[in-house]
PDB file of C-alpha atoms in Angstrom:
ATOM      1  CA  UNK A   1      97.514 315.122  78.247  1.00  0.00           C
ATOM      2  CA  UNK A   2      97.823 312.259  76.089  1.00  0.00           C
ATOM      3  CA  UNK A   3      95.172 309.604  76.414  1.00  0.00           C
ATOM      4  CA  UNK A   4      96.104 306.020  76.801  1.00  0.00           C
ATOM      5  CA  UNK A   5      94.123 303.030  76.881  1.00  0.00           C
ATOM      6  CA  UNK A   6      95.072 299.552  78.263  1.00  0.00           C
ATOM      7  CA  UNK A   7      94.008 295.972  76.841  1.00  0.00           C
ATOM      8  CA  UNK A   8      94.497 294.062  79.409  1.00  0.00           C
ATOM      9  CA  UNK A   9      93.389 296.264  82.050  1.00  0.00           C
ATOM     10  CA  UNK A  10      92.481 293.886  84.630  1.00  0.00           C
ATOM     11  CA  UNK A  11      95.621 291.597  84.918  1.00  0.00           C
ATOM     12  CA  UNK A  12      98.758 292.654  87.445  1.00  0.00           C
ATOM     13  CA  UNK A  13     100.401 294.920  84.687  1.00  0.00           C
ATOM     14  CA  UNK A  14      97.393 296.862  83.643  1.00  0.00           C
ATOM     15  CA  UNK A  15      96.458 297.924  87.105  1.00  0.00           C
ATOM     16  CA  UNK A  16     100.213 298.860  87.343  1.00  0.00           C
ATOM     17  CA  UNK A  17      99.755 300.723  84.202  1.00  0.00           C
ATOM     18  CA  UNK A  18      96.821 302.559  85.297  1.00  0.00           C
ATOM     19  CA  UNK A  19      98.940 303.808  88.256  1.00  0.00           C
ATOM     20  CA  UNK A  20     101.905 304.902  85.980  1.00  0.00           C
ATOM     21  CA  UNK A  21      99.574 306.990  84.029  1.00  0.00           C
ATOM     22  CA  UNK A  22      98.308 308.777  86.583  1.00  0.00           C
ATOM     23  CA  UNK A  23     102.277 309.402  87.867  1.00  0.00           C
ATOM     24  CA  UNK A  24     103.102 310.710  84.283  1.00  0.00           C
ATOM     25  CA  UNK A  25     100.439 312.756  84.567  1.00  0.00           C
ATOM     26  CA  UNK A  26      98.560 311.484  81.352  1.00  0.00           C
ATOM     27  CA  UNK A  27      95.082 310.487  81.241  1.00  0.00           C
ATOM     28  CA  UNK A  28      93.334 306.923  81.180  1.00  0.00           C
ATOM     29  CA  UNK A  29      90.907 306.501  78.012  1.00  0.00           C
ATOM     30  CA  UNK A  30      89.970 303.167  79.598  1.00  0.00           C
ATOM     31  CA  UNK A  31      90.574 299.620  79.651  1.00  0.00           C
ATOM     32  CA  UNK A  32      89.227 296.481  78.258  1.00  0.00           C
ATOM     33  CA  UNK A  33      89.866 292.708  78.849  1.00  0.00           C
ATOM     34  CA  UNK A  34      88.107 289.597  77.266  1.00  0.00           C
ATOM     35  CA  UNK A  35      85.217 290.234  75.388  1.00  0.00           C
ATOM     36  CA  UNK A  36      85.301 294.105  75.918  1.00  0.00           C
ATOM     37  CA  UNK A  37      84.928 296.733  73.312  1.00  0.00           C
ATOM     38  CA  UNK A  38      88.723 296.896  72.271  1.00  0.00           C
ATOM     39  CA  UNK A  39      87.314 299.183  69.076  1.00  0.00           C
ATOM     40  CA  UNK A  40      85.428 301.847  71.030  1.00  0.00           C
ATOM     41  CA  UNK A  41      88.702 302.156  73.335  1.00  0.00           C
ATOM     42  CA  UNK A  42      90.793 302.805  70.634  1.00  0.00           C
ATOM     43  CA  UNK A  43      88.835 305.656  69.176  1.00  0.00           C
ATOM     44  CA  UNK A  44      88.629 306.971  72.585  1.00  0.00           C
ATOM     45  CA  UNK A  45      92.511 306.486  73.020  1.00  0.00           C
ATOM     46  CA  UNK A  46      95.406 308.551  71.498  1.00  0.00           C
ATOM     47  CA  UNK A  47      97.658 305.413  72.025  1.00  0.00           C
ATOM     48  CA  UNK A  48      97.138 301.495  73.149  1.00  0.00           C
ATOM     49  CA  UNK A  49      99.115 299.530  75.808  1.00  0.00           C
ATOM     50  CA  UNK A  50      98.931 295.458  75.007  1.00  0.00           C
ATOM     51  CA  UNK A  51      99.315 293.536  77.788  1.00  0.00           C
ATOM     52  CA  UNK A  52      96.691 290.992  77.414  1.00  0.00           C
ATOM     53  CA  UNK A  53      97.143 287.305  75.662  1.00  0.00           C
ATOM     54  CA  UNK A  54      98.590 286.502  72.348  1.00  0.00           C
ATOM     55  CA  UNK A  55      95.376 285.218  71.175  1.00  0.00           C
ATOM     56  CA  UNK A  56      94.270 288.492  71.287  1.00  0.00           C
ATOM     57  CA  UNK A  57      96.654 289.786  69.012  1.00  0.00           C
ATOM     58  CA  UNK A  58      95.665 290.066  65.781  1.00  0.00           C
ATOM     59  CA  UNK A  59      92.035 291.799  66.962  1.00  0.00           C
ATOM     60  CA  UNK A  60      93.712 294.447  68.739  1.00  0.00           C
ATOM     61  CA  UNK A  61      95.895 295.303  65.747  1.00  0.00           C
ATOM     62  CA  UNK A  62      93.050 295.253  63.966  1.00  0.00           C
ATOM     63  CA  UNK A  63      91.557 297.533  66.288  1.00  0.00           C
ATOM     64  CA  UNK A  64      94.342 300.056  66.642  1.00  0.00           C
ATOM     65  CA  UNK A  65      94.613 300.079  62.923  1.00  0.00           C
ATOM     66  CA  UNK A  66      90.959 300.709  61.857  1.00  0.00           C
ATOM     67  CA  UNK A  67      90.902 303.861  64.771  1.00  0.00           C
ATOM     68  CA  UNK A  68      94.350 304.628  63.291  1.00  0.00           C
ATOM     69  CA  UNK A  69      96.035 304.715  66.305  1.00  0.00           C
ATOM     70  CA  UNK A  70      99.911 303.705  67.664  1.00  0.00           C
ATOM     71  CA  UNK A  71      99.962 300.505  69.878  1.00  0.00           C
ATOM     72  CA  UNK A  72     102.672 299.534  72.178  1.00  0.00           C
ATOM     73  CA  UNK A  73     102.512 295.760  72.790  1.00  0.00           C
ATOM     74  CA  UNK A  74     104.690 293.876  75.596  1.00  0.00           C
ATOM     75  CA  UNK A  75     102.473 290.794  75.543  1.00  0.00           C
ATOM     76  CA  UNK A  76     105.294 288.127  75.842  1.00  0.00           C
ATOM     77  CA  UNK A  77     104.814 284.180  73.904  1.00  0.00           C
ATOM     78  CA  UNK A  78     104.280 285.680  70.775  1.00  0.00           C
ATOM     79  CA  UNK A  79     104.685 283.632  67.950  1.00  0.00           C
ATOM     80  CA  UNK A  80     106.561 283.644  64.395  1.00  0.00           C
ATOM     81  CA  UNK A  81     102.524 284.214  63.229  1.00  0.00           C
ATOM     82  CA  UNK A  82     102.008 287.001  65.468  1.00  0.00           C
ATOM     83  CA  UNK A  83     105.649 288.529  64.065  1.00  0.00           C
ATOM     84  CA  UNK A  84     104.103 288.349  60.930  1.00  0.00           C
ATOM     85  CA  UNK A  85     100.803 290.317  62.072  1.00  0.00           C
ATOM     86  CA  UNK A  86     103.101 292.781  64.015  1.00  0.00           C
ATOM     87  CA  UNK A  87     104.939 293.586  60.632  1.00  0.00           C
ATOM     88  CA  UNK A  88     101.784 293.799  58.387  1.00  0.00           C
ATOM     89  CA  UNK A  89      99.879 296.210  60.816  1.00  0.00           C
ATOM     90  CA  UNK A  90     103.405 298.566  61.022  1.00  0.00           C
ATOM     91  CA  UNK A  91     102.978 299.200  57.463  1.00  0.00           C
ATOM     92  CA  UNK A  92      99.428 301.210  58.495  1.00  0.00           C
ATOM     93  CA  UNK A  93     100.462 302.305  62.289  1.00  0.00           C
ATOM     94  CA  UNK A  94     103.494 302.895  64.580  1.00  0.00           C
ATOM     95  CA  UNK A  95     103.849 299.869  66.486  1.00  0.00           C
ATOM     96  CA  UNK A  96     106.406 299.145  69.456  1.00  0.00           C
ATOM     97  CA  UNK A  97     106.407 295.681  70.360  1.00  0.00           C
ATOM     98  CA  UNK A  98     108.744 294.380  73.087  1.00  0.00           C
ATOM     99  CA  UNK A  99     109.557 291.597  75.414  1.00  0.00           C
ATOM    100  CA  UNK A 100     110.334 293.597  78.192  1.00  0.00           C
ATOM    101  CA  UNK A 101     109.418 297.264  78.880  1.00  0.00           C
ATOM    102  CA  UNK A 102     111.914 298.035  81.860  1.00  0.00           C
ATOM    103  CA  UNK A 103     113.817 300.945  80.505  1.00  0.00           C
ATOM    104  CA  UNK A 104     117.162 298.816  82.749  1.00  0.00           C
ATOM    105  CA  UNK A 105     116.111 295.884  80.866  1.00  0.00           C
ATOM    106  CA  UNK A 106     116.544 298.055  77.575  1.00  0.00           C
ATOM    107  CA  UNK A 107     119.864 298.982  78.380  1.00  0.00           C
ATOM    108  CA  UNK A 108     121.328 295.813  79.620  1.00  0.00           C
ATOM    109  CA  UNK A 109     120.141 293.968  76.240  1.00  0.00           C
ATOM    110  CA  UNK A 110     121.991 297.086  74.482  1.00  0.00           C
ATOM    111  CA  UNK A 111     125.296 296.123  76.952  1.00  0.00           C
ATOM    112  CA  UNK A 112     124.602 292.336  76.243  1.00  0.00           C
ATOM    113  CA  UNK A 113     124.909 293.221  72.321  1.00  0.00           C
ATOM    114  CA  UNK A 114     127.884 295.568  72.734  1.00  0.00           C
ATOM    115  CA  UNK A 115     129.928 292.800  74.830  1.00  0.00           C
ATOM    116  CA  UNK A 116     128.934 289.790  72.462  1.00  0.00           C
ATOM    117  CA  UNK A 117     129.988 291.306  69.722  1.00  0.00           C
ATOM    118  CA  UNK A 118     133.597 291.730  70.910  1.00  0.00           C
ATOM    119  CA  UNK A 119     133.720 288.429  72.574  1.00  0.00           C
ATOM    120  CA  UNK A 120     134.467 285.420  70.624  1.00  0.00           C
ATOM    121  CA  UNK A 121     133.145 281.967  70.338  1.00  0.00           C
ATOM    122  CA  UNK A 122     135.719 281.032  73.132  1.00  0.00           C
ATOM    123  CA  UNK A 123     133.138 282.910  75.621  1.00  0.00           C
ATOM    124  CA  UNK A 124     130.020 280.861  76.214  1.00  0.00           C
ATOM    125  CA  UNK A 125     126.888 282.945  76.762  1.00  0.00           C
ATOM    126  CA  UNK A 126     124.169 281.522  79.609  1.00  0.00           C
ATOM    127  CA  UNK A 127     120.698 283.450  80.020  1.00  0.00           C
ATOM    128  CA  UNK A 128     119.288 282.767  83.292  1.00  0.00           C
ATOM    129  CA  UNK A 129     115.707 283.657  84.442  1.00  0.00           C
ATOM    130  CA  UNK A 130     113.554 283.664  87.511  1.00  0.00           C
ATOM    131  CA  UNK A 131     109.712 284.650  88.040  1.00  0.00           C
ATOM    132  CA  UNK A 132     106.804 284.069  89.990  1.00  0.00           C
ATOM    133  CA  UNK A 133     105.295 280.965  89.915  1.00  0.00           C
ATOM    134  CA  UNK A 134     102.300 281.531  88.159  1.00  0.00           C
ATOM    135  CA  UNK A 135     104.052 282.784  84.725  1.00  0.00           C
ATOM    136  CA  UNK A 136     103.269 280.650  82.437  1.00  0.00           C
ATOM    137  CA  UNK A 137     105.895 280.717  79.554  1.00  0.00           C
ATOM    138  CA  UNK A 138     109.614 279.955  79.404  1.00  0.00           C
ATOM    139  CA  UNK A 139     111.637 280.981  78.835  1.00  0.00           C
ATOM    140  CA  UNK A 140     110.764 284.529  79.610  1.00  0.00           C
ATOM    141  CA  UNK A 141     110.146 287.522  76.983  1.00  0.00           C
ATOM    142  CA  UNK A 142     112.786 289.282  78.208  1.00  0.00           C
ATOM    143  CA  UNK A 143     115.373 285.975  78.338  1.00  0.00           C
ATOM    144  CA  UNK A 144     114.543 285.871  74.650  1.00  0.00           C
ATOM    145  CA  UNK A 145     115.390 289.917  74.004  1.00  0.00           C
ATOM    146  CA  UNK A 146     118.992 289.078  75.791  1.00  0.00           C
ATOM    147  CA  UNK A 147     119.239 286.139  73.838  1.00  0.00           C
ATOM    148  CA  UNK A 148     118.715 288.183  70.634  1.00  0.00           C
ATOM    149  CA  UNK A 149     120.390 290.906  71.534  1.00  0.00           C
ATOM    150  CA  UNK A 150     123.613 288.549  72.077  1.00  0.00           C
ATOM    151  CA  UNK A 151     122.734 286.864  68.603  1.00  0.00           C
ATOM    152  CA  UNK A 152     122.549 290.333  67.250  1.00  0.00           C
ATOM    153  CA  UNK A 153     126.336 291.273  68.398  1.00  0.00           C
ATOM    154  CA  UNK A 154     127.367 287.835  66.755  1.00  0.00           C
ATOM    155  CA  UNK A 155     126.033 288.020  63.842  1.00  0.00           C
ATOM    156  CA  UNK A 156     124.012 284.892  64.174  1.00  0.00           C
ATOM    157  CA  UNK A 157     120.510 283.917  64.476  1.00  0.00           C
ATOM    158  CA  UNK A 158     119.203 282.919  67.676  1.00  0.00           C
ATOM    159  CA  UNK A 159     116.781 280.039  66.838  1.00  0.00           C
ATOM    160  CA  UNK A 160     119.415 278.302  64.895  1.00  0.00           C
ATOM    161  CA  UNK A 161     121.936 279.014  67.979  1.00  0.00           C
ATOM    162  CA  UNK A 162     120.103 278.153  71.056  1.00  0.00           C
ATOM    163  CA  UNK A 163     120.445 275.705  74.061  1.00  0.00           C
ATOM    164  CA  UNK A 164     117.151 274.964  76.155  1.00  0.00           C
ATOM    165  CA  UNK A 165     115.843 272.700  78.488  1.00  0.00           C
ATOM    166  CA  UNK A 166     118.867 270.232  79.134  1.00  0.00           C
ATOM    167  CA  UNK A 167     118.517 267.287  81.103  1.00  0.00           C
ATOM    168  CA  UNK A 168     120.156 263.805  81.026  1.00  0.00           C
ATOM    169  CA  UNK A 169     123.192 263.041  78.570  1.00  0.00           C
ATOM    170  CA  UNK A 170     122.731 266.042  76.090  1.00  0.00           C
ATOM    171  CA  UNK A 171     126.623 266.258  74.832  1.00  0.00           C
ATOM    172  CA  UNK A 172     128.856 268.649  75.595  1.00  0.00           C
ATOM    173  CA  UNK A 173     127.955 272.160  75.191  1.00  0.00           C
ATOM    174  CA  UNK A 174     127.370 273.307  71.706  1.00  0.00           C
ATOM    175  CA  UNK A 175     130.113 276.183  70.391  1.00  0.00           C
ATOM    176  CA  UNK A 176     129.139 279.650  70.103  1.00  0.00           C
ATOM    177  CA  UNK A 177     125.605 278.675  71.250  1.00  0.00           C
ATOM    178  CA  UNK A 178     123.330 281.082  73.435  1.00  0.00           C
ATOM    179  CA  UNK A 179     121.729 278.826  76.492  1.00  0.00           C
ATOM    180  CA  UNK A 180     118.723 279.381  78.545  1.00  0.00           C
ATOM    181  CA  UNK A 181     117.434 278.727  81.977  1.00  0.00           C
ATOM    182  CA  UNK A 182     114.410 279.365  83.466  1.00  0.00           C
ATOM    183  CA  UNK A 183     113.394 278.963  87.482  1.00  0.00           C
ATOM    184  CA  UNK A 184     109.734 279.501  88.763  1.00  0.00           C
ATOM    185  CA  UNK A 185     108.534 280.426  92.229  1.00  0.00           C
ATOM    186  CA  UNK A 186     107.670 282.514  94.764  1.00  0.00           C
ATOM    187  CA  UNK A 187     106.364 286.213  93.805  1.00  0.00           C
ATOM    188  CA  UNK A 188     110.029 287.141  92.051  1.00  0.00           C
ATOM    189  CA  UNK A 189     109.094 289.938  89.423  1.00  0.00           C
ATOM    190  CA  UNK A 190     111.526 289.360  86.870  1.00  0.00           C
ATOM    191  CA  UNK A 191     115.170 288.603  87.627  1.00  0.00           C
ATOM    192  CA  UNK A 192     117.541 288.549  84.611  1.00  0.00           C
ATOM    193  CA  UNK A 193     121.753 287.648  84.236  1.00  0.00           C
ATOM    194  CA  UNK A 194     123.593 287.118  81.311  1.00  0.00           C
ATOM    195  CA  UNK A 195     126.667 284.653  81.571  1.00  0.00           C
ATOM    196  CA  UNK A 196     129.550 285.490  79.242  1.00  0.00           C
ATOM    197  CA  UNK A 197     132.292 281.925  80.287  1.00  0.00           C
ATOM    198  CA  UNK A 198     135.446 281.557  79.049  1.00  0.00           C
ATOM    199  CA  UNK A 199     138.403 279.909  80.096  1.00  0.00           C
ATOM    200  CA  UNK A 200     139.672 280.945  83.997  1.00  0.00           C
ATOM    201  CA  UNK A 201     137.228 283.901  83.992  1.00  0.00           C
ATOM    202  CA  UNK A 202     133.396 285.076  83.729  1.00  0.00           C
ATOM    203  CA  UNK A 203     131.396 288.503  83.381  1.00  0.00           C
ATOM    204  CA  UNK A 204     127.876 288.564  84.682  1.00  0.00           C
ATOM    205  CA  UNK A 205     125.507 291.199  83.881  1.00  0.00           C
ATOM    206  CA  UNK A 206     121.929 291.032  85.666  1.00  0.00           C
ATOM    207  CA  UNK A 207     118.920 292.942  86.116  1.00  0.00           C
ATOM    208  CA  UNK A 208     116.626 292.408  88.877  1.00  0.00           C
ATOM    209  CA  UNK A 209     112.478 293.579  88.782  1.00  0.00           C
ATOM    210  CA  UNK A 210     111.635 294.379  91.864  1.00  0.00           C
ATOM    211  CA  UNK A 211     107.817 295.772  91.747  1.00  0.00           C
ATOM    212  CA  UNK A 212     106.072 295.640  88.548  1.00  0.00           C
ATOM    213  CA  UNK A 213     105.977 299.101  88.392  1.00  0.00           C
ATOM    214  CA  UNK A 214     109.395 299.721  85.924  1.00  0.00           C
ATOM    215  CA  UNK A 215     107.894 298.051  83.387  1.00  0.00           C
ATOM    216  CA  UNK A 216     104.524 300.002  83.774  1.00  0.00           C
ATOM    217  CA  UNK A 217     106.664 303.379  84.406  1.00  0.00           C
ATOM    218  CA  UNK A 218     108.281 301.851  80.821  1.00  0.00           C
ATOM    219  CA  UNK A 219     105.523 301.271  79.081  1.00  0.00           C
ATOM    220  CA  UNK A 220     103.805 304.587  79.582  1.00  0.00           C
ATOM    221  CA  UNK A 221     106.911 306.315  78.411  1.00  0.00           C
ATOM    222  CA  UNK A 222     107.283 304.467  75.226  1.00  0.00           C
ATOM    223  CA  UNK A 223     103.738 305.394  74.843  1.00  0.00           C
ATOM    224  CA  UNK A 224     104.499 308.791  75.308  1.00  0.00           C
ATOM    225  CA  UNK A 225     107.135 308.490  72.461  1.00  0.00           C
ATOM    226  CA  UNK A 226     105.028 306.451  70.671  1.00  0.00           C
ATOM    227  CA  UNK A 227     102.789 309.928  69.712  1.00  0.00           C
ATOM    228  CA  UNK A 228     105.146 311.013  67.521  1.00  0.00           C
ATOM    229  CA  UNK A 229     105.952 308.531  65.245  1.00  0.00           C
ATOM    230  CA  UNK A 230     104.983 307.851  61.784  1.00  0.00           C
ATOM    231  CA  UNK A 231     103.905 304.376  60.562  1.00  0.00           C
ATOM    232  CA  UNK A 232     106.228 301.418  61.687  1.00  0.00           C
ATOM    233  CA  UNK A 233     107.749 298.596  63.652  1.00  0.00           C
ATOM    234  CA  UNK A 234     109.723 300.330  66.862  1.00  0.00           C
ATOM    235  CA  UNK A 235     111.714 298.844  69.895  1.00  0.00           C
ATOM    236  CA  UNK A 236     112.765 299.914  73.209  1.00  0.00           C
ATOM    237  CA  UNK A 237     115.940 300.784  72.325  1.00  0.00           C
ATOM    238  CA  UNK A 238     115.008 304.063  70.119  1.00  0.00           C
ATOM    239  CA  UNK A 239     112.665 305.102  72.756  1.00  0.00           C
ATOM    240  CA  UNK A 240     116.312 305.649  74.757  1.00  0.00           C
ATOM    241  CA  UNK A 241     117.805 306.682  71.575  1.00  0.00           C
ATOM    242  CA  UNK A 242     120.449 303.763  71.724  1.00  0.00           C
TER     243      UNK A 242
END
């Protein structure tokens, strides 16, 4: 049995980690939140699951690197900073970071990237997102993985290409742009559709979260993968060998 250990132990997704280990039938070296001993649990642990806070970052890597052991982080506001830190520490460990750990998820950014990419300009491509009301970024990890993965099949980059937060007279909508909306309420888990407009027709391609459980059930697999890897920055994607 592998042995994994969860930062962020204490939040909604660790205890729904905790549970998925059990399923998987792998063991649970522990858990740690703020102020806990994130270095003693990764000695104890054969792999790390991040969920905690981006401020946290850079002393869990730090952690995972000096026990010498992979870490799979789904932590979602990460910065261009934290990027940075997630690059430097793959040059010592395997490292998985994603915005979304949903294996669905996973494959609708891979269908997102397949359809961009043979769609032109003339299609407009919307991102829509709902979640509870008590998340606290927008737009959502996983509305930012779509909107790459749709960057990715045009060949363009994403922060130079993106439409967010309209209101009043903005001007018409720019070309070839990628645009994002985000809704907040209720206890919605994660719902997710991608948009593709054009002239006298639409596709619409959506994903909805149900329990927080697929991401957990996600997570522990891509831990599970995780094991075997050599030093590196991974996504979701190879975990499903897309």
């Amino acid at each position: 049995m592998a042995r994994i250990g969860i930062i962020g132990s204490e939040g909604r997704m660790g205890r729904a980690i905790a549970e998925a280990i059990g399923a998987a039938g792998e063991e649970l070296a522990g858990g740690v939140d703020k102020d806990g001993d994130i270095a003693a649990l990764a000695v104890r642990a054969d792999v790390l699951i991040d969920f905690s806070s981006p401020g946290a970052l850079e002393g869990n890597l730090e952690a995972a690197i000096a026990a010498n052991k992979p870490i799979v982080i789904g932590t979602t506001g990460l910065e261009e900073r934290h990027h940075w830190l997630i690059d430097t520490a793959a040059e010592s460990i395997p490292v998985l970071q994603t915005g979304n750990t949903s294996l669905g998820v996973t494959l609708l950014a891979h269908l997102v990237r397949e359809a961009a990419s043979r769609l032109g300009e003339d299609w407009d491509i919307e991102i829509v997102e709902t979640h509870h009301r008590m998340k606290v970024d927008a737009p959502s990890g996983t509305a930012l993985l779509l909107g790459e993965a749709a960057a990715k099949g045009r060949g363009i980059a994403l922060a130079d290409n993106s439409e967010r937060g309209r209101d009043g007279i903005t001007g018409k909508r720019g070309t070839g742009t990628i645009g994002f909306a985000a809704l907040r309420g209720g206890t919605v888990a994660g719902d997710h559709t991608v948009h593709f407009l054009a002239d006298n027709e639409r596709i619409a391609v959506s994903h909805m979260a149900e329990n927080r459980g697929i991401f957990a059930r996600g997570a522990v697999k891509a831990a599970q993968w995780m094991l075997e890897r050599k030093p590196g920055r991974y996504t979701m994607p190879e975990v499903l060998g897309l």
